[in-house]
Coordinates of C-alpha atoms in Angstrom, one line a residue:
X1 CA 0.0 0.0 0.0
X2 CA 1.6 3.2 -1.3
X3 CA 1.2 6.4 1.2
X4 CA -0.5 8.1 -1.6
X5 CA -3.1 5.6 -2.0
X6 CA -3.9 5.4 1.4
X7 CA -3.6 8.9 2.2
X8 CA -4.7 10.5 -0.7
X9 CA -3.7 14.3 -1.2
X10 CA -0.9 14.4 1.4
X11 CA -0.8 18.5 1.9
X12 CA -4.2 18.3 3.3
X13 CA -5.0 14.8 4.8
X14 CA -6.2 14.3 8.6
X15 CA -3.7 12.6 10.5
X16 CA -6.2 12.0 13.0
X17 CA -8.6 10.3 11.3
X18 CA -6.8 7.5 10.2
X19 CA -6.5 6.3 14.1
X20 CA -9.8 6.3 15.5
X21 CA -9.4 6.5 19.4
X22 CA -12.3 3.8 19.7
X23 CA -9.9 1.5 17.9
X24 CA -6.9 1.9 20.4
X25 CA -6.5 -0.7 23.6
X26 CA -8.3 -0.5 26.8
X27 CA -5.0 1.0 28.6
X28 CA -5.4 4.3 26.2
X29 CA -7.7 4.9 28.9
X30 CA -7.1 2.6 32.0
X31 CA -6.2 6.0 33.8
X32 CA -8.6 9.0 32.6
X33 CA -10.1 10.1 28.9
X34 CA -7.5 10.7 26.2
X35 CA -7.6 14.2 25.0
X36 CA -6.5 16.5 22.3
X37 CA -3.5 18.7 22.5
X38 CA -2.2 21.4 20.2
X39 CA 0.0 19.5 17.7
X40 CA 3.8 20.6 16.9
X41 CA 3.3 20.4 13.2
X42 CA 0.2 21.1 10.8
X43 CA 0.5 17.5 9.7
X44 CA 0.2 15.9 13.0
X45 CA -2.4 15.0 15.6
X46 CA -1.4 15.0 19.0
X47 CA -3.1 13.3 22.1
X48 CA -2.0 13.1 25.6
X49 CA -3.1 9.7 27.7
X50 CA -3.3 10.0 31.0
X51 CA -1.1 7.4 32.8
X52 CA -1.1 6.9 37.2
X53 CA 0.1 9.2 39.2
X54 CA -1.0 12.5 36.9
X55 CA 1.4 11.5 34.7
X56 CA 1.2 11.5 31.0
X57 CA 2.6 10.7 27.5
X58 CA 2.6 13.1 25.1
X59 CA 1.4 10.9 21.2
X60 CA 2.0 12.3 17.9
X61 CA 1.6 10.8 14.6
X62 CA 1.4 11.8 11.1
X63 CA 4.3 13.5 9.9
X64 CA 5.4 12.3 6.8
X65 CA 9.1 11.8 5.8
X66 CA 11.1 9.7 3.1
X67 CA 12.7 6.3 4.1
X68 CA 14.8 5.1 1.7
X69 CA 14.6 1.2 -0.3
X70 CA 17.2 -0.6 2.2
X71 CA 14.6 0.3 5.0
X72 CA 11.8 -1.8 3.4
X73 CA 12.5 -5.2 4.6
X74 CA 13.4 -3.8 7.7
X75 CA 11.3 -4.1 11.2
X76 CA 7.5 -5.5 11.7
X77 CA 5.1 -6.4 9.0
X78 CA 1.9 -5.0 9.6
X79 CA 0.2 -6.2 6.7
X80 CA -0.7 -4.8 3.1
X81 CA 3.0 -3.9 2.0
X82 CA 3.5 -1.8 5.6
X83 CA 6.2 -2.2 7.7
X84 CA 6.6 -0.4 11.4
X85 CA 10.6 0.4 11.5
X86 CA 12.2 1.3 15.0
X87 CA 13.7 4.7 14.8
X88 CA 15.3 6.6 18.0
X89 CA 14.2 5.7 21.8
X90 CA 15.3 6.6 25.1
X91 CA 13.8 6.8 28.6
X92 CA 11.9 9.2 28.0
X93 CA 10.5 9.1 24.4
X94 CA 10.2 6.5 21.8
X95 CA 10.0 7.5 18.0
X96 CA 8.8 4.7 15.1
X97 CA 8.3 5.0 11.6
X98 CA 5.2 3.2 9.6
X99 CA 6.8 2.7 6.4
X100 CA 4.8 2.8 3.3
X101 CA 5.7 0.6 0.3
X102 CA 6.2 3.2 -1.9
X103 CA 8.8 4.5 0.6
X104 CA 7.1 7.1 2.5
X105 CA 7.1 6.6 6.3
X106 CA 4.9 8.0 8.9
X107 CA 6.3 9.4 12.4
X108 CA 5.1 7.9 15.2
X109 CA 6.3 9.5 18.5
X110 CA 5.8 9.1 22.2
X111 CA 7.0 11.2 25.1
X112 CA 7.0 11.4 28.8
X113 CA 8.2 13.5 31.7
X114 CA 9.4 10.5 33.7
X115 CA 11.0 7.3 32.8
X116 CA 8.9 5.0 31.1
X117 CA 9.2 1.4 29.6
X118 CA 5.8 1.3 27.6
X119 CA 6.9 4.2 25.7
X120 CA 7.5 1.8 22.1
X121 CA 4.4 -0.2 23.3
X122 CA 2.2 2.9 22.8
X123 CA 3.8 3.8 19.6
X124 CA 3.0 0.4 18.1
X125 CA -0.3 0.3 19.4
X126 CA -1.0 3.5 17.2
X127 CA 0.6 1.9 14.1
X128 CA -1.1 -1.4 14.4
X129 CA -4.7 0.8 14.6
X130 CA -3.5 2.8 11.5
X131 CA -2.3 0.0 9.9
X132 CA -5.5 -2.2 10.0
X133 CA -7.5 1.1 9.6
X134 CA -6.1 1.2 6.0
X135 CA -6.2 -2.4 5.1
X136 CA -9.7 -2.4 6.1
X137 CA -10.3 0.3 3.1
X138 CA -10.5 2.8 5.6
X139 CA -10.0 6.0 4.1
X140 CA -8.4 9.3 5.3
X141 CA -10.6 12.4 6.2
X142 CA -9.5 15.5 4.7
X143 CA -9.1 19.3 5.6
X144 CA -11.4 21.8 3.7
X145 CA -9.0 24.4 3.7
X146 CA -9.3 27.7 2.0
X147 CA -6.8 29.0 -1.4
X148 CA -4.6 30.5 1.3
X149 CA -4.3 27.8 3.8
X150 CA -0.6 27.1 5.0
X151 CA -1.8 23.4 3.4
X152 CA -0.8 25.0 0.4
X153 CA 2.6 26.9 0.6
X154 CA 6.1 25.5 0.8
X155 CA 7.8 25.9 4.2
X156 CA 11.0 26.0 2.5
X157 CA 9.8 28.6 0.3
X158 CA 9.1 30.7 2.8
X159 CA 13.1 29.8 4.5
X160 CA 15.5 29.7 1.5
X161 CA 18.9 28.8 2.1
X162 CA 20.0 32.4 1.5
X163 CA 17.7 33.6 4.5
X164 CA 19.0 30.8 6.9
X165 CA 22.6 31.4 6.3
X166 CA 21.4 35.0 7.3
X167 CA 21.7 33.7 10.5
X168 CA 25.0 34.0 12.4
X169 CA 26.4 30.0 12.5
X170 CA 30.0 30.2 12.2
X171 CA 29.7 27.6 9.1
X172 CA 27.1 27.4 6.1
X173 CA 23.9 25.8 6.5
X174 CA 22.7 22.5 4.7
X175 CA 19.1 22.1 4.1
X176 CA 18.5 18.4 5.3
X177 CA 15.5 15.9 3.4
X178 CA 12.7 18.4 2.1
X179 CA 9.4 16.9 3.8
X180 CA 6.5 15.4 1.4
X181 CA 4.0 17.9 2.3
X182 CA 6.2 20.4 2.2
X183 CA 5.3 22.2 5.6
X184 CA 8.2 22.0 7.2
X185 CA 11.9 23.3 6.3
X186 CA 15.2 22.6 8.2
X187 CA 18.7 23.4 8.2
X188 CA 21.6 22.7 9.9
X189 CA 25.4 22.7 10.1
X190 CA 26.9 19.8 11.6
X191 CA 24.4 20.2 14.8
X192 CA 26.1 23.0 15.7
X193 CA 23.1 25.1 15.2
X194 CA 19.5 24.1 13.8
X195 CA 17.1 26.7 11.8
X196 CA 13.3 24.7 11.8
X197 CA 10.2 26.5 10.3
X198 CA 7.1 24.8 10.7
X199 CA 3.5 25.4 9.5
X200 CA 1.3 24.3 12.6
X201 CA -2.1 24.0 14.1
X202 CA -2.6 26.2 17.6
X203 CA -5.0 27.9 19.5
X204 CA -5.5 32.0 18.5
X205 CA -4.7 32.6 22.2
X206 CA -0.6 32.7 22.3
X207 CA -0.1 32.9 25.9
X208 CA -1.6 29.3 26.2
X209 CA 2.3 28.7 25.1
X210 CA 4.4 27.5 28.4
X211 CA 6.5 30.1 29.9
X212 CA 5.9 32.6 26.7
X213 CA 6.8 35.8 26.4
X214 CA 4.0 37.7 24.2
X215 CA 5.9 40.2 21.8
X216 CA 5.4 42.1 19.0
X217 CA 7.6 40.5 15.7
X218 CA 7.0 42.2 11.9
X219 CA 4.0 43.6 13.2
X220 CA 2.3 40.4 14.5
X221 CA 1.7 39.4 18.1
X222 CA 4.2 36.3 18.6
X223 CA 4.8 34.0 21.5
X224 CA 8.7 33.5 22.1
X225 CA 9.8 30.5 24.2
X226 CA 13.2 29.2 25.3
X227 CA 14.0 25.9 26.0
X228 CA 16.7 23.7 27.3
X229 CA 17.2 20.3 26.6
X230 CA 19.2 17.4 28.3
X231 CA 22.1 17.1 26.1
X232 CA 22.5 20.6 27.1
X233 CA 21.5 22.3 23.7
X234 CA 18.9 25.2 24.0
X235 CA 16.4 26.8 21.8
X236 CA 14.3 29.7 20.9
X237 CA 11.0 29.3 19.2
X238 CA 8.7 31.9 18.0
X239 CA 5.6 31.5 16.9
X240 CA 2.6 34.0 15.4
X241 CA -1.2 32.4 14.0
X242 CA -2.3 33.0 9.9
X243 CA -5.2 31.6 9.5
X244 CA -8.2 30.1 10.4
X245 CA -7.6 26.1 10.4
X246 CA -10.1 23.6 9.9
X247 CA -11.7 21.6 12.5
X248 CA -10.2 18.4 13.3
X249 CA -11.6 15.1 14.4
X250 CA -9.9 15.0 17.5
X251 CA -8.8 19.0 18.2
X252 CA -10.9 22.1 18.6
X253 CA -7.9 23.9 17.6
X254 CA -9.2 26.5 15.0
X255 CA -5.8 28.9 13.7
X256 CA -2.8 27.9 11.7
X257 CA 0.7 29.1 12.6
X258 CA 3.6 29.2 11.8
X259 CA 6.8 28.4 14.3
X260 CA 10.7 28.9 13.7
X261 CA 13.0 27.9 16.0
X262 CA 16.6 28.1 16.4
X263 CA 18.3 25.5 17.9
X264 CA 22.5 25.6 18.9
X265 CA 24.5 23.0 21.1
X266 CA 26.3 25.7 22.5
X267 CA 25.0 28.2 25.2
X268 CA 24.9 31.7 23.2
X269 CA 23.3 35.3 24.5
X270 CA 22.5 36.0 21.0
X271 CA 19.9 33.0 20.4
X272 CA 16.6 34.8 21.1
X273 CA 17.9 37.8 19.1
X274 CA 19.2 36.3 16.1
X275 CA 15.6 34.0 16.3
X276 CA 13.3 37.3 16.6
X277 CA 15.6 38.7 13.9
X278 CA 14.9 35.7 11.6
X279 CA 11.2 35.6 12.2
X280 CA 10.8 39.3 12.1
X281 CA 12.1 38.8 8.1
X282 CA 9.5 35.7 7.8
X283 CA 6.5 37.6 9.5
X284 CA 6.4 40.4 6.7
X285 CA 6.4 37.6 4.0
X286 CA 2.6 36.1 5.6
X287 CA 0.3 37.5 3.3

């Protein structure tokens, strides 16, 4: 079964109707109601299961990315040419890829505050439901999205290599794999530093954002956050709303955004400033 077929038009396909929460295992909700949660990229959908304790992990599928042919025997067959292919896991998150068979691969991801083994087990359970979803001749639900929807515009259109290397890195930086929908645009040099734009779905209301910082970037209102992660790398993400989104089977979300971030191993006191800079020279191009 090739992505395309299953999926259909990729820029504008559901993610979250091709997992139907009815469909998932008893221990989705053993502790509480799964709910919807703002997801990091338009192309997502993103629910948080409660687990004991108040603890929670954080699911997200749908992003699409390209897996090459020596992946295609690789990992577990679930059936009609689809194969679910272990990518990264730690204690803490667990990422797996539901391969297509014309090469396309879905992102599966899990995430947690505190250590968890299940992590991987939730991840599969998602790409066993999507997986029998399709083979069933399930189809996938579709946004009704208007001409100037972010669905329609190329993240990397938006971010041209000349504009990233705008940024002050110390080295030139390499676009990495393009994404099939086209709604998302990265580059880096060697890890040193990370630029990331990313068309997403999020509420009108900015401050809902953890520890933001509402300022004014390009003449839109923007949410800046910083963030620092365990392997000591930090990051500054900006994000402003576009549009009205369409409603989604599982969020009430109703804005499209878009979100760049800036990512650098190093500690640096010009991160926010060179990200605000960036996204003031993005802002002005939303039209």
């Amino acid at each position: 079964m090739r992505a395309k077929d299953a999926l259909g038009d990729l820029t504008t396909y559901d993610a979250c109707t091709v997992a139907p929460m009815a469909a998932m295992p008893a221990k989705f909700s053993r502790y509480g109601t799964p709910y919807a949660a703002s997801p990091y990229s338009i192309d997502q959908c993103r629910v948080i299961v409660p687990l004991a304790g108040d603890h929670t992990i954080d699911l997200d599928w749908g992003k699409l990315r390209s897996m090459p042919g020596p992946e295609a025997t690789k990992g577990a067959d679930l059936g009609g040419g689809m194969r679910l292919v272990a990518d990264q896991s730690a204690a803490t998150f667990c990422v797996q890829d539901l391969r297509f068979a014309d090469g396309l691969a879905m992102s599966i991801e899990a995430d947690a505050e505190t250590k968890s083994g299940e992590l991987c087990g939730y991840t599969r359970d998602v790409a066993v439901v999507i997986g029998k979803f399709l083979r069933g001749g399930g189809t996938a639900g579709h946004a009704i999205v208007q001409q100037t929807s972010l669905r329609h515009k190329d993240a990397c259109s938006l971010l041209p290599a000349k504009l990233a290397n705008s940024v002050p890195a110390g080295s030139p930086m390499i676009a990495l794999e393009v994404n099939p929908t086209h709604h998302s645009c990265q580059y880096t040099n060697n890890n040193a530093q990370s630029i990331v734009l990313e068309f997403i779905d999020t509420s009108a209301d900015l401050s809902v954002f953890t520890d933001a910082k509402i300022v004014k970037v390009g003449g839109r209102v923007t949410a800046r956050v910083t963030e620092t992660y365990g392997d000591g790398s930090t990051s500054c993400r900006l994000v402003t709303t576009y549009t009205k989104a369409p409603a989604s089977q599982y969020s009430s979300q109703n804005v499209e955004g878009v979100a760049v971030s800036i990512i650098r191993r190093h500690s640096s006191s010009s991160l926010c400033a060179d990200a605000t800079a960036l996204a003031g020279k993005l802002w002005v191009k939303l039209k």
